[in-house]
Coordinates of C-alpha atoms in Angstrom, one line a residue:
P45 CA 23.7 -18.6 -4.4
D46 CA 24.6 -16.3 -7.4
Y47 CA 22.8 -13.1 -5.9
V48 CA 26.0 -11.3 -5.9
E49 CA 27.1 -12.2 -9.5
K50 CA 23.7 -11.3 -10.7
V51 CA 23.7 -8.0 -9.0
I52 CA 27.2 -6.9 -9.9
Q53 CA 26.0 -6.8 -13.4
G54 CA 23.8 -4.0 -12.7
F55 CA 26.7 -1.8 -11.7
T56 CA 26.9 0.2 -15.3
K57 CA 27.9 4.1 -15.8
N58 CA 27.1 6.4 -13.1
V59 CA 25.5 3.2 -10.9
V60 CA 26.7 3.3 -7.2
G61 CA 24.2 0.7 -5.8
V62 CA 22.2 -2.0 -6.9
S63 CA 19.6 -4.2 -5.2
G64 CA 17.8 -7.6 -6.4
R65 CA 14.6 -8.9 -5.6
V66 CA 13.4 -9.6 -2.0
L67 CA 11.6 -12.8 -1.1
S68 CA 10.4 -14.2 2.3
A69 CA 12.9 -16.9 3.4
T70 CA 9.9 -18.5 5.4
N71 CA 5.9 -18.6 5.4
K72 CA 5.1 -20.4 8.2
T73 CA 2.3 -17.4 9.9
A74 CA 0.2 -15.3 8.4
C75 CA 2.4 -12.1 8.1
Q76 CA 4.8 -14.0 6.3
K77 CA 2.6 -15.1 3.8
S78 CA 1.3 -11.5 3.3
R79 CA 4.5 -10.3 2.9
V80 CA 5.2 -12.9 0.1
V81 CA 2.3 -11.3 -1.7
E82 CA 3.6 -7.8 -1.0
Y83 CA 7.0 -8.9 -2.3
L84 CA 5.6 -10.3 -5.6
F85 CA 3.6 -7.2 -6.0
G86 CA 6.1 -4.7 -5.0
H87 CA 9.1 -5.9 -6.6
R88 CA 7.9 -7.5 -9.7
L89 CA 5.3 -4.5 -10.7
L90 CA 6.6 -1.3 -8.6
K91 CA 10.5 -1.8 -8.4
S92 CA 10.7 -2.7 -12.3
M93 CA 8.4 0.5 -13.2
Q94 CA 10.6 2.4 -11.2
A95 CA 14.0 1.1 -12.5
A96 CA 12.6 1.8 -16.1
I97 CA 11.8 5.5 -15.3
G98 CA 15.1 5.8 -13.4
G99 CA 13.6 6.7 -9.9
M100 CA 14.2 4.2 -7.3
W101 CA 12.0 4.8 -4.0
V102 CA 14.5 2.3 -2.0
L103 CA 17.1 -0.6 -2.6
A104 CA 16.2 -3.0 0.1
G105 CA 18.6 -2.8 2.7
C106 CA 18.7 -6.4 3.2
A107 CA 19.6 -6.9 -0.7
V108 CA 21.8 -3.8 -1.5
L109 CA 25.4 -3.6 -2.9
W110 CA 27.0 0.3 -2.8
Q111 CA 29.8 1.0 -4.4
T112 CA 32.5 1.3 -1.5
K113 CA 34.3 4.3 -3.0
W114 CA 30.8 6.2 -3.4
L115 CA 29.8 5.0 0.2
K116 CA 33.1 6.2 1.9
E117 CA 32.5 9.8 -0.2
S118 CA 29.1 10.4 0.7
G119 CA 29.6 9.7 4.4
G120 CA 29.1 6.1 5.1
I121 CA 25.9 4.6 6.1
P122 CA 23.7 6.8 8.3
D123 CA 23.3 6.2 11.7
N124 CA 20.7 8.8 12.9
T125 CA 18.0 7.3 10.9
L126 CA 15.8 4.1 10.9
V127 CA 15.6 4.2 7.0
E128 CA 19.2 4.0 6.3
D129 CA 18.7 2.2 2.9
L130 CA 16.1 5.0 1.9
E131 CA 18.2 7.6 2.6
L132 CA 21.4 6.3 0.8
T133 CA 19.0 5.6 -2.0
W134 CA 17.9 8.9 -2.3
R135 CA 21.5 10.6 -1.8
A136 CA 22.7 8.3 -4.4
Q137 CA 20.1 9.7 -7.0
Q138 CA 21.2 13.3 -6.4
D139 CA 24.2 13.0 -8.7
H140 CA 24.2 9.3 -9.6
A141 CA 22.2 6.3 -10.5
V142 CA 20.9 3.2 -8.9
N143 CA 19.7 0.0 -10.3
Y144 CA 17.5 -2.9 -9.7
I145 CA 18.0 -6.6 -11.0
H146 CA 14.8 -8.6 -11.2
N147 CA 16.3 -12.1 -11.5
A148 CA 18.8 -11.4 -8.4
I149 CA 16.8 -13.2 -5.5
C150 CA 17.5 -12.8 -1.9
F151 CA 16.0 -14.1 0.8
T152 CA 15.1 -12.2 4.0
Q153 CA 13.7 -13.3 7.6
D154 CA 10.1 -11.3 7.9
P155 CA 8.3 -11.2 11.1
E156 CA 6.5 -14.1 12.5
S157 CA 3.8 -12.2 14.5
F158 CA 1.3 -9.2 13.8
K159 CA 3.1 -7.0 16.4
E160 CA 6.7 -7.5 14.9
Y161 CA 5.3 -6.9 11.4
V162 CA 3.3 -3.5 12.9
S163 CA 6.9 -2.7 14.5
Q164 CA 8.4 -3.2 10.9
L165 CA 5.7 -0.9 9.3
Y166 CA 6.1 2.0 11.9
R167 CA 9.9 1.8 10.8
W168 CA 9.0 1.8 7.2
L169 CA 6.9 4.6 7.3
S170 CA 9.4 6.7 9.3
W171 CA 10.8 7.6 6.0
R172 CA 9.5 11.3 5.9
P173 CA 12.4 12.8 7.9
A174 CA 14.4 11.5 4.9
L175 CA 12.8 14.5 2.8
G176 CA 15.3 17.0 5.1
F177 CA 18.5 14.7 4.1
V178 CA 18.6 15.1 0.5
D179 CA 18.4 18.2 -1.8
F180 CA 15.2 17.7 -3.6
M181 CA 16.3 20.2 -6.4
K182 CA 19.3 17.9 -7.2
L183 CA 17.3 14.7 -7.6
K184 CA 16.6 12.9 -10.6
T185 CA 13.2 13.6 -12.5
G186 CA 12.3 9.8 -12.0
L187 CA 12.5 10.2 -8.3
K188 CA 10.8 13.1 -8.0
F189 CA 7.8 11.5 -9.9
V190 CA 8.1 8.6 -7.3
I191 CA 8.0 10.8 -4.2
F192 CA 5.3 12.6 -5.7
W193 CA 3.2 9.2 -6.3
Q194 CA 4.0 8.2 -3.0
F195 CA 2.3 11.5 -1.7
F196 CA -0.3 11.2 -4.3
D197 CA -1.1 7.5 -3.3
I198 CA -1.5 8.4 0.4
M199 CA -3.9 11.1 -0.6
V200 CA -6.0 8.6 -2.5
A201 CA -5.6 5.9 -0.2
S202 CA -7.2 8.5 2.8
L203 CA -9.9 9.7 0.2
F204 CA -11.1 6.1 -0.6
T205 CA -11.2 5.2 3.4
I206 CA -13.2 8.4 4.0
L207 CA -15.5 7.2 1.2
M208 CA -15.9 3.8 2.6
L209 CA -16.5 4.8 6.4
Y210 CA -19.5 7.1 4.9
L211 CA -21.1 4.9 2.9
I212 CA -20.8 2.3 5.8
A213 CA -22.4 4.7 8.2
T214 CA -25.3 5.8 5.9
G215 CA -25.9 1.9 5.2
K216 CA -25.2 2.1 1.7
Y217 CA -23.7 -1.5 1.2
E218 CA -24.3 -2.0 -2.1
Y219 CA -22.2 1.0 -3.5
V220 CA -19.3 -0.4 -0.9
L221 CA -19.2 -3.8 -2.4
I222 CA -19.4 -2.3 -5.7
T223 CA -16.5 0.1 -4.8
M224 CA -14.7 -2.7 -3.6
A225 CA -15.2 -5.0 -6.7
I226 CA -14.0 -2.2 -8.8
D227 CA -10.6 -1.4 -6.5
Y228 CA -10.0 -5.5 -6.3
L229 CA -10.5 -5.5 -10.4
V230 CA -8.2 -2.7 -10.8
Y231 CA -5.3 -4.2 -8.5
L232 CA -6.1 -7.6 -10.0
T233 CA -5.5 -6.0 -13.5
I234 CA -2.5 -4.7 -12.7
S235 CA -1.0 -7.4 -10.9
G236 CA -2.0 -9.8 -13.3
Y237 CA -0.1 -8.0 -16.0

């Protein structure tokens, strides 16, 4: 009930968009329960870190407030993309700033079935064309770092998957278990912190 009141406090000098934390409104299905974990990790850790370095990957579309004057001057909400929230977030960070307010909580409706979840992921992963909608050189250093990190993360995840498949194919299951345990401990430590 106090979401807007808290988010409005994030409109400080040069800030044109502010988002709060998103949580799942319901958690009846396995997909919805997994989203709760993803929100807790993604918003509590990643978005807080991105806000601290001044480079937000995306202000969640269901939970963002935009400065009306800036939104009108920048061409409004794009209708030629599936990731308008991401495009607006990046566009805003060319000449302005965006903000994240962790204690402002918005509840969203998440997919109930795995098929709906995959469809949503496909839409979210269609962000790559957004690279053509912004002038990369005008982006703030923090956002450039976050974009670089996203590509680095994809590369590491791909290499990790190849390594795991190789170890499984060659029957080195003990190395698979050791690698998975190390990976789990890293995520557990980061998530716990």
